[in-house]
Coordinates of C-alpha atoms and ligand atoms in Angstrom, one line a residue:
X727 CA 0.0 0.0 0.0
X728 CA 1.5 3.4 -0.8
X729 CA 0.2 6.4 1.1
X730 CA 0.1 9.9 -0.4
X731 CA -0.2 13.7 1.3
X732 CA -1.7 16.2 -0.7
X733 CA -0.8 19.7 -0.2
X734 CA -3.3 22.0 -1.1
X735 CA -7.3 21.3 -1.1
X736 CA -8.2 23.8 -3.5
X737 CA -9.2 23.1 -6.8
X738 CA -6.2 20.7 -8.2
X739 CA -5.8 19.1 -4.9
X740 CA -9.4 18.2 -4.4
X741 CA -9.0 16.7 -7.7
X742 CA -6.7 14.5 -7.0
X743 CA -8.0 13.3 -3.7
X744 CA -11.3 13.1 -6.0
X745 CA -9.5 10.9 -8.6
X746 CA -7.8 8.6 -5.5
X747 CA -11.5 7.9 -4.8
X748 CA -13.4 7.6 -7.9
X749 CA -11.0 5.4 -9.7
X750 CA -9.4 3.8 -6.7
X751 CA -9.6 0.4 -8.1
X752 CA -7.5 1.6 -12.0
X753 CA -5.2 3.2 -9.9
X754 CA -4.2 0.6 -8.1
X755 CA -4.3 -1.9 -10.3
X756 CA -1.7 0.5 -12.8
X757 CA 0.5 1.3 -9.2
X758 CA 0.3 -2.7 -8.4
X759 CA -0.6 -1.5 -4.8
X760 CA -3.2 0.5 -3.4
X761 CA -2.7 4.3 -3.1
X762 CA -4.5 5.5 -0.1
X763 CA -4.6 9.1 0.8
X764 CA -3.3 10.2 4.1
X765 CA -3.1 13.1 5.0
X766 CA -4.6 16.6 3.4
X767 CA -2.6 19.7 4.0
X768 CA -4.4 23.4 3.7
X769 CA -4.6 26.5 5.8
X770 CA -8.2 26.2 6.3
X771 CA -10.7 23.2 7.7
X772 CA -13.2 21.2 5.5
X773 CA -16.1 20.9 7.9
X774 CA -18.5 18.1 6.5
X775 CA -16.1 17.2 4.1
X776 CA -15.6 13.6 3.4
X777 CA -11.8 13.9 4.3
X778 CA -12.7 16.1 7.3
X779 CA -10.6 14.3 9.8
X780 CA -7.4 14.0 6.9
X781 CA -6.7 17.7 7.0
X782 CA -4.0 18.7 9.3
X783 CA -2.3 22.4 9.1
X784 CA 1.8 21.2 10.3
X785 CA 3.7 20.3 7.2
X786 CA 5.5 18.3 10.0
X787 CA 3.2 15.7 10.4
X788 CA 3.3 14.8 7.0
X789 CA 7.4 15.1 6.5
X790 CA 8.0 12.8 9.9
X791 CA 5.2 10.3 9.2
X792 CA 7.9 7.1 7.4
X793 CA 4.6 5.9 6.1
X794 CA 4.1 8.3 3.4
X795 CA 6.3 7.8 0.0
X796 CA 4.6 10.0 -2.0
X797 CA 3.3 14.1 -1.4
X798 CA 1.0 15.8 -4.3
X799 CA 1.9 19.3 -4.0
X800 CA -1.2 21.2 -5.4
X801 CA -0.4 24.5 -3.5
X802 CA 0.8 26.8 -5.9
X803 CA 3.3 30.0 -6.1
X804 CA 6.8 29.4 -5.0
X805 CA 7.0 30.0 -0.9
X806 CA 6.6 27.4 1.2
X807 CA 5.7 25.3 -1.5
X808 CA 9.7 25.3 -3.0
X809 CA 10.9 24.9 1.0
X810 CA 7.9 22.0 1.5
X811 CA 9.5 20.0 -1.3
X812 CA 12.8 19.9 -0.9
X813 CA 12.3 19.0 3.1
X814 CA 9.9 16.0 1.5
X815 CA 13.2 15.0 -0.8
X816 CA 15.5 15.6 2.0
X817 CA 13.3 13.0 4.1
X818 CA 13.1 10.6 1.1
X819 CA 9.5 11.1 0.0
X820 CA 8.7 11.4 -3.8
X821 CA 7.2 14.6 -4.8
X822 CA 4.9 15.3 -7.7
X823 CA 3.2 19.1 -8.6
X824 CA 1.0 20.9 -10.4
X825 CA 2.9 24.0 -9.7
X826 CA 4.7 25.5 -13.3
X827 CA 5.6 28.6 -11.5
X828 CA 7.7 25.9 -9.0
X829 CA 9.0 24.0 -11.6
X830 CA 10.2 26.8 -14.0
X831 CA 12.3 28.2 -11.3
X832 CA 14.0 25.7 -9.6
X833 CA 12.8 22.2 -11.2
X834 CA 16.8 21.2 -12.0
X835 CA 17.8 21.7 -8.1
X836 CA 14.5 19.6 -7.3
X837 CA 15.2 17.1 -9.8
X838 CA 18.8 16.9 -8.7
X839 CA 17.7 16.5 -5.3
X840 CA 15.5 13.1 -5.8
X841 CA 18.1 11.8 -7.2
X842 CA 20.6 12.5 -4.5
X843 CA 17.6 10.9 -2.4
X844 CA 17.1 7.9 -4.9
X845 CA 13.2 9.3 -5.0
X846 CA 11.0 11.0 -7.5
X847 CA 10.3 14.2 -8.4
X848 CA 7.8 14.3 -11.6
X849 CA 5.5 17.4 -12.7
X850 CA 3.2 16.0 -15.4
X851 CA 0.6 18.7 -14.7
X852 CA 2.5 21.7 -14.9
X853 CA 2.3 22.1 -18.4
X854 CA -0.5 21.0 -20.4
X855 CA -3.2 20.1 -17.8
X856 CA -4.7 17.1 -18.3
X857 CA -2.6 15.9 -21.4
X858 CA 0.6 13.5 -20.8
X859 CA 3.0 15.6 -22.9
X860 CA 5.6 15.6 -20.4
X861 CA 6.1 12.0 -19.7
X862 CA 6.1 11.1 -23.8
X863 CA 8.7 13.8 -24.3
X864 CA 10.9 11.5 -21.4
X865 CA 10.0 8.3 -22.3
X866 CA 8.2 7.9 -26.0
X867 CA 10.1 10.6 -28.0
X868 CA 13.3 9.9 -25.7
X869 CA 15.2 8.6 -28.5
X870 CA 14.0 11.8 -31.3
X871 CA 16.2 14.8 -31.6
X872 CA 13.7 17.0 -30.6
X873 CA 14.1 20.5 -32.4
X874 CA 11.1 22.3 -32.6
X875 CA 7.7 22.6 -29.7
X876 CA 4.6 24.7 -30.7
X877 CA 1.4 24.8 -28.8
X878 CA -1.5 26.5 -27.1
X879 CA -0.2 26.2 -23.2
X880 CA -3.0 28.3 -21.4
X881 CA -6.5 27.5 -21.1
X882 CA -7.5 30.6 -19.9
X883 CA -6.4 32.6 -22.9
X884 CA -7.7 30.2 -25.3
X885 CA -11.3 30.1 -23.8
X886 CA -11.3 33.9 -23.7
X887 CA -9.8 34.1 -27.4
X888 CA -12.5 31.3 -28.5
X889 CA -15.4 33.5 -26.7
X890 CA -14.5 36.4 -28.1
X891 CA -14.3 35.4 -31.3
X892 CA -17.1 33.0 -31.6
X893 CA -19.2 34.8 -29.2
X894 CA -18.1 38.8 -29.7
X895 CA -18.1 38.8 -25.8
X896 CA -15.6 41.3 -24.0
X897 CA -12.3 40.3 -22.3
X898 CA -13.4 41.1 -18.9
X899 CA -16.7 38.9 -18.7
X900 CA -14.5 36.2 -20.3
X901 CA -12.1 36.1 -17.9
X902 CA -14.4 36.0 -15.1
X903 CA -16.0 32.7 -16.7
X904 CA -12.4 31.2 -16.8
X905 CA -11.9 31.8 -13.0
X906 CA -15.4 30.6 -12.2
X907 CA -14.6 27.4 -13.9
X908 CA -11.4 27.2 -12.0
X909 CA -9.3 27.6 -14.9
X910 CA -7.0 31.0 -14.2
X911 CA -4.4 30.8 -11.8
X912 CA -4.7 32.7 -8.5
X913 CA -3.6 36.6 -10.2
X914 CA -4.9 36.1 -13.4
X915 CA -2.3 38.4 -14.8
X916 CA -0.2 35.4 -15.1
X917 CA -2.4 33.9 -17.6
X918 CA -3.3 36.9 -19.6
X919 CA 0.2 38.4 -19.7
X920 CA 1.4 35.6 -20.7
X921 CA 3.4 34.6 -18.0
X922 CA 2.1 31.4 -17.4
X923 CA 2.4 30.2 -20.5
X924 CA 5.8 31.4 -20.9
X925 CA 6.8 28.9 -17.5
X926 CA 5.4 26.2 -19.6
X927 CA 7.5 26.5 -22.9
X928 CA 10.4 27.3 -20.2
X929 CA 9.7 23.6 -18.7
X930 CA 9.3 21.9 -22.4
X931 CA 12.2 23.8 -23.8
X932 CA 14.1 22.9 -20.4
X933 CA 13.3 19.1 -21.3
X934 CA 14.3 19.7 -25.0
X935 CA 18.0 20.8 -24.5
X936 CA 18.0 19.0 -21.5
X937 CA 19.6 22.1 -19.9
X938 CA 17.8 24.7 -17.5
X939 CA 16.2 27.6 -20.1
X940 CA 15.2 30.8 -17.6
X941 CA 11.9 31.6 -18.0
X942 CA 13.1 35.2 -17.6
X943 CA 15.1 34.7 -20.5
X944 CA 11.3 34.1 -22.6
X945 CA 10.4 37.3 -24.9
X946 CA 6.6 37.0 -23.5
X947 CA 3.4 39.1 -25.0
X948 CA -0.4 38.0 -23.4
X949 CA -3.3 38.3 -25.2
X950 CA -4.8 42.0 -23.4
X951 CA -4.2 44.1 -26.7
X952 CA -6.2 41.7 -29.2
X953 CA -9.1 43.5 -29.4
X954 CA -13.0 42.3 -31.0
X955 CA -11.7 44.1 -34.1
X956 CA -8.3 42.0 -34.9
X957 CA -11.2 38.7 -34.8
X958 CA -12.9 40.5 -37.9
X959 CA -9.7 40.8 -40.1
X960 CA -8.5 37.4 -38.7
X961 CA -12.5 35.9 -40.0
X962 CA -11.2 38.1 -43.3
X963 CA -7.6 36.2 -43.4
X964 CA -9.4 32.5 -42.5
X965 CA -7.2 32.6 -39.2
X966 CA -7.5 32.3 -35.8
X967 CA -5.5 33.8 -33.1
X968 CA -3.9 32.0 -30.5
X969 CA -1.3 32.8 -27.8
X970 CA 1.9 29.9 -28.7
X971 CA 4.7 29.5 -27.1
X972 CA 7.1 28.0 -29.4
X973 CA 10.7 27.1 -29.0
X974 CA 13.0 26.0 -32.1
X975 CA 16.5 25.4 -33.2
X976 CA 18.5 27.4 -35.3
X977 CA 21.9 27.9 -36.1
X978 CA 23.2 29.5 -32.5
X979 CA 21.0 27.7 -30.7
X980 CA 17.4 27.8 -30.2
X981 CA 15.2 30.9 -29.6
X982 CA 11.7 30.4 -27.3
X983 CA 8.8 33.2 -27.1
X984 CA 5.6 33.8 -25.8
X985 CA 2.8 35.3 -28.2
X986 CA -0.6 36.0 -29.9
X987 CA -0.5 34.8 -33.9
X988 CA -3.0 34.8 -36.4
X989 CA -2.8 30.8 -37.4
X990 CA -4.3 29.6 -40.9
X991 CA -7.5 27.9 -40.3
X992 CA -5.8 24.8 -42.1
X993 CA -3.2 24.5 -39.6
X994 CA -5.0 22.1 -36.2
X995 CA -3.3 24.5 -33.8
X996 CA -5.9 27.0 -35.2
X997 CA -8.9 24.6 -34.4
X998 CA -7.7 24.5 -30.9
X999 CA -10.7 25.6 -29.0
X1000 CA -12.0 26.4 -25.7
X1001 CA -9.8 25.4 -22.3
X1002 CA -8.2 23.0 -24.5
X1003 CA -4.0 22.6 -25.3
X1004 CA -2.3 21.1 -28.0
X1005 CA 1.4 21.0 -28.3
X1006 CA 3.1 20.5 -31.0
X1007 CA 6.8 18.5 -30.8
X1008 CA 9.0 18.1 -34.0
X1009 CA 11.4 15.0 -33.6
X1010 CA 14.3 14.5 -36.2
X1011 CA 12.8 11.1 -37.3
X1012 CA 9.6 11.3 -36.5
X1013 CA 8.8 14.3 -38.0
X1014 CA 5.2 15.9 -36.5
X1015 CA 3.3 14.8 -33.4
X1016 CA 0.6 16.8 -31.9
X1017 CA -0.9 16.3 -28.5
X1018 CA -3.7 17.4 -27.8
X1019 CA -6.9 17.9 -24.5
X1020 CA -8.4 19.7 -21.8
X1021 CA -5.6 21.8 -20.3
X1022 CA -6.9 23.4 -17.3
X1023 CA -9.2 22.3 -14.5
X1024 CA -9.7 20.2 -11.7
X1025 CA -10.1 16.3 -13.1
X1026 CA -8.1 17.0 -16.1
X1027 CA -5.7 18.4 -14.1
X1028 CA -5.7 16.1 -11.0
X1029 CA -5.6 13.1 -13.7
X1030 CA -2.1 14.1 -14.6
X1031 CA -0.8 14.1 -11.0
X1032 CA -2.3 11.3 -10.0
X1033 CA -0.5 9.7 -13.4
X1034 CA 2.6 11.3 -11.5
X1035 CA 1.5 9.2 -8.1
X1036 CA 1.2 6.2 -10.0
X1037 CA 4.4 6.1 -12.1
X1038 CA 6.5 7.1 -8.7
X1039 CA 4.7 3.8 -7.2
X1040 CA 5.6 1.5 -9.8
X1041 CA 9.1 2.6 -9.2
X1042 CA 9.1 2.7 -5.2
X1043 CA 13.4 2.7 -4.3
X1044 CA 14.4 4.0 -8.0
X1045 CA 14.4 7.2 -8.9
X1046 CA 12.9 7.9 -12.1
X1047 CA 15.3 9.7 -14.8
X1048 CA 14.0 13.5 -15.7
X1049 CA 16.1 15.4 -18.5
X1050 CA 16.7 18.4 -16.8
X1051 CA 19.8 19.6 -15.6
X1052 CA 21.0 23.0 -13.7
X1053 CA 23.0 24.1 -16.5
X1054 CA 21.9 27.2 -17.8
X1055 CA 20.9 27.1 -21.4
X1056 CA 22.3 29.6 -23.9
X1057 CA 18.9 31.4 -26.0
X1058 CA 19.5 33.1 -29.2
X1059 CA 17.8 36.2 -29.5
X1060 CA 14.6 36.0 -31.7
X1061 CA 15.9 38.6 -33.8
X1062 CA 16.4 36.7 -37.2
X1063 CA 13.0 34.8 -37.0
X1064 CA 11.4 35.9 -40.5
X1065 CA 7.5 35.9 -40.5
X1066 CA 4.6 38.7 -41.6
X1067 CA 2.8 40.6 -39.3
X1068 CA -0.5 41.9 -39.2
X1069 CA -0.3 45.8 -38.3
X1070 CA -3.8 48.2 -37.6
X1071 CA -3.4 51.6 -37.9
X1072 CA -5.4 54.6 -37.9
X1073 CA -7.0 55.6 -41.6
X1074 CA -4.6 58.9 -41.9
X1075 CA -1.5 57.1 -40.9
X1076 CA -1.8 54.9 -44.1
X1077 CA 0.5 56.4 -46.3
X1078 CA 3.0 56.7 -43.4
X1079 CA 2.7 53.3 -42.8
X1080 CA 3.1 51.9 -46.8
X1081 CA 6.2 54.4 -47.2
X1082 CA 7.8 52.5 -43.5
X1083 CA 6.7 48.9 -44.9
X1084 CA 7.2 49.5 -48.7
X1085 CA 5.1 48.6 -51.5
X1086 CA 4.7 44.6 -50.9
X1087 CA 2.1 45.0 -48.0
X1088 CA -1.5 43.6 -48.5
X1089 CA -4.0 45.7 -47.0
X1090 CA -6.6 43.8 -45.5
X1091 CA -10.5 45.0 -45.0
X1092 CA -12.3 44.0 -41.8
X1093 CA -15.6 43.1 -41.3
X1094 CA -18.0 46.0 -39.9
X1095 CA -14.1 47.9 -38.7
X1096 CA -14.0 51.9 -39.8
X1097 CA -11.5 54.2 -40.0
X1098 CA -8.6 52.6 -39.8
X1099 CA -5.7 50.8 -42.2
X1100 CA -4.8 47.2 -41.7
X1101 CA -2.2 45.4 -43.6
X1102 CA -0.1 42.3 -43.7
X1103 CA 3.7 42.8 -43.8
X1104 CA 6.3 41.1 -46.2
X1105 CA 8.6 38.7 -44.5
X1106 CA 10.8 40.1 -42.6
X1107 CA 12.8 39.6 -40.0
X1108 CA 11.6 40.4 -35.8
X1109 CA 14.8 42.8 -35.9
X1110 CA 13.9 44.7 -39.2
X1111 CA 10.0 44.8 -37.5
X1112 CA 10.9 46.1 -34.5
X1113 CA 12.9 49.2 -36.2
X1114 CA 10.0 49.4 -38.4
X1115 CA 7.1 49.5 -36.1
X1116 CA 8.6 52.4 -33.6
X1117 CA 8.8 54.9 -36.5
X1118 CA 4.8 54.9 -36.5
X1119 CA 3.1 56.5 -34.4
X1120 CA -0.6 55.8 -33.2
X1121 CA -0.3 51.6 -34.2
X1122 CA -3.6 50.4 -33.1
X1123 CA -2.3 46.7 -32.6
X1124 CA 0.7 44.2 -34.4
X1125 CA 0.0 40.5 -34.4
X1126 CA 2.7 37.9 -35.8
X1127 CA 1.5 35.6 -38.6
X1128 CA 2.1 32.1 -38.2
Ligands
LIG1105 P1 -6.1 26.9 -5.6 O1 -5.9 28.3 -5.1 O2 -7.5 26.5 -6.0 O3 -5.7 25.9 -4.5 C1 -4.5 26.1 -3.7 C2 -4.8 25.5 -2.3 O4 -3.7 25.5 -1.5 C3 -5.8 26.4 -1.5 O5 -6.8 25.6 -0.9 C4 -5.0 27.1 -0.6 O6 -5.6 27.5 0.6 C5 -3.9 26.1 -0.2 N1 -2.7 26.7 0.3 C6 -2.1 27.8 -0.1 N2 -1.0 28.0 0.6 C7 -0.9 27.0 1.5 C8 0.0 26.7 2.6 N3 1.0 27.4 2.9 N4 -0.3 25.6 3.3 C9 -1.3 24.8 3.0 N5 -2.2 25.1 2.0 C10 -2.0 26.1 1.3 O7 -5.1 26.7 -6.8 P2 -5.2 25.6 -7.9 O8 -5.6 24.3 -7.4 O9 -5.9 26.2 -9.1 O10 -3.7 25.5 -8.4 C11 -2.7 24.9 -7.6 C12 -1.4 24.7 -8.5 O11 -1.7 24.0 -9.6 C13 -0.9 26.1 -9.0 O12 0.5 26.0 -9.0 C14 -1.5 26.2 -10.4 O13 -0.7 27.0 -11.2 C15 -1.4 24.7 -10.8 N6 -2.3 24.4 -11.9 C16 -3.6 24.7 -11.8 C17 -4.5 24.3 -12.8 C18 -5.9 24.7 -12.8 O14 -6.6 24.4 -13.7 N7 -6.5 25.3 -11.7 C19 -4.1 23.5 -13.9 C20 -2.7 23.1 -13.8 C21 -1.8 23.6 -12.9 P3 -6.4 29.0 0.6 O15 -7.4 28.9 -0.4 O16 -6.9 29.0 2.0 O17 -5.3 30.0 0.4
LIG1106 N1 -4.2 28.9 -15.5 C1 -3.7 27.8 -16.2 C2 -4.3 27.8 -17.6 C3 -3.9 26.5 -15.5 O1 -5.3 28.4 -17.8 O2 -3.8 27.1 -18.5 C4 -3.3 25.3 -16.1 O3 -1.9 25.3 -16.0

């Protein structure tokens, strides 16, 4: 029997202890032991909860108990949950999070430790939700030369850009939805700045080089300056936008970022829809493999870690190999990426703006949108954009073309 701590009732950990109930009988038959829950850590009580008389408030209980092997940290942000795991390490108890903001920061030192520990420390739900990207990248695609990852990480920002485009409805009644459904992290910000997403591609592109990429290191946009309008000339286009975080290979490196692009409506990325994620991975041989599902809430979500639980179970006294080292990788500056962008303007800044971009860009008329002049760039490079962009003045919005 393996016993488990869960850190955090809120709604990941009451997922988990959820999925420990409802499929008891899978999971253990996939561990080849039962998992039994413990112990429930939180700040508050649960009265009339079913795991009332679980929850305990010491961390201390749970670290010195020698039956636990395995603690679900569902708490979030980075203090105490970052002092919390190491001490469970330190005491020789596997670890597996949720928590991308954790991860992001200081997943090579946490890795490192398990294995000094001969434990576990595993984060299948960080990035994706719900969809086991993280374990094919270290097991399936283990062999690939990995040299490109696209995808849709946030499933806030996709169900607000899906409601607003199918549904015309405004960013702030959107968002609300999202956090009723339990979707957007605790200061929203991070999702709609971008900044969880950017943690995400930091952990993939950490497992791609097998080096530790800073997420500070991410060029990062969020989604708060596409507008209703930008949907109409998208419609116009046959795109859809979407925030990706990509990171690909080039010839110094690789270069990783965090942005809205308008995504042909042929591409599956673009059909990506609601609170769902896809990530796409490029391997050397294997060319394209897309994965794809529900990437925020609480089963989907709780699924994942309890995969985590499961995995650490069938390899009680080994420590299970993570490609992530404390090596700081080296990005290249996205500078030379070439692509077309999609620039709004006011109506009288139009013959500004075709003597700045030259005579190659194709204007583009939106649906029901006045007084304003919207064009698609040339390719060009990100550098040549940049130098391009700040001599106009009053730019209504810029979105990158995928
Ligand atoms: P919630 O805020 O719903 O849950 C966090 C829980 O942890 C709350 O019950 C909170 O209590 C408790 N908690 C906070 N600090 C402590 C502490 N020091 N000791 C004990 N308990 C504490 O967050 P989520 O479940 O949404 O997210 C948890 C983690 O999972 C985050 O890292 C998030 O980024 C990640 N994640 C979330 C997903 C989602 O869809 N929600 C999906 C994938 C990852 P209180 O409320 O009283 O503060
Ligand atoms: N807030 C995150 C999202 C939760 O919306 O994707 C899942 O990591």
């Amino acid at each position: 029997m393996a016993k488990v701590a869960v850190l955090g009732y809120g709604t990941v950990g009451s997922g988990v202890v959820e999925v420990l109930d409802t499929n008891a009988q899978e999971v253990a038959k996939s561990a080849g032991e039962a998992v039994e829950l413990k112990y429930i850590l939180d700040l508050r009580d649960f009265p009339g909860d079913k795991h009332e008389s679980q929850v305990v408030h010491d961390i201390n209980i749970i670290l010195e108990d020698p039956e636990i092997d395995v603690i679900c940290e569902t708490m979030g942000g980075i203090e105490p949950a970052f002092t919390f795991e190491k001490n469970a390490l330190i005491k020789g108890k596997s670890v597996c999070t949720s928590n991308k903001e954790l991860v992001a920061a200081h997943g090579p030192e946490l890795v490192e430790l398990a294995k000094q520990h001969n434990v576990s420390y595993l984060f299948e739900a960080s990035v994706g939700g719900g969809i086991p990207v993280l374990r094919s990248i270290n097991d399936s695609l283990k062999h690939e030369k990995i040299d490109a990852i696209t995808g849709i990480l946030n499933g806030t920002t996709n169900y607000i850009l899906t409601k607003m485009d199918k549904e015309g409805v405004g960013f702030a009644t959107v968002l609300k939805k999202a956090q009723d459904k339990g979707y957007a992290e605790r200061n929203p910000e991070a999702d709609v700045e971008g900044y969880d997403a950017c943690r995400k591609i930091a952990i993939l592109s950490s497992l791609m080089s097998g080096k530790h990429v800073n997420y500070e290191d991410i060029y990062t946009e969020g989604i708060t300056k596409i507008s209703i309008e930008d949907f109409s000339y998208a419609r116009k286009m046959n795109m859809a936008i979407k925030l990706l975080g990509m990171c690909k290979k080039n010839q110094n490196g690789f270069f990783t970022m965090v942005a809205p692009f308008l995504i042909p409506l042929e591409n599956p990325l673009a059909n990506v829809n609601g609170v769902f994620n896809a990530i796409d991975i490029h391997g050397n041989m294997l060319g394209d493999v897309m994965f794809y599902g529900k990437g925020a809430g609480k089963n989907a979500t709780a699924s994942a870690v309890v995969a985590d639980v499961i995995d650490i179970t069938k390899h009680k006294g080994h420590h299970i190999e993570v490609n992530m080292k404390a090596e700081n990788a080296q990005l290249s500056p996205k500078d030379n990426a070439v692509r077309s962008f999609f620039v709004r303007v006011p109506e009288n800044k139009a013959d500004e703006a075709k003597e700045i971009f030259g005579s190659k860009i194709e204007v583009i008329e939106g649906e029901n949108v006045h007084g304003e002049f919207a064009f698609v760039t040339d390719m060009i490079s990100e550098k040549d954009f940049e130098d391009r962009i700040k001599k106009l003045d009053s730019v209504k919005g810029y979105i990158r073309l995928y």
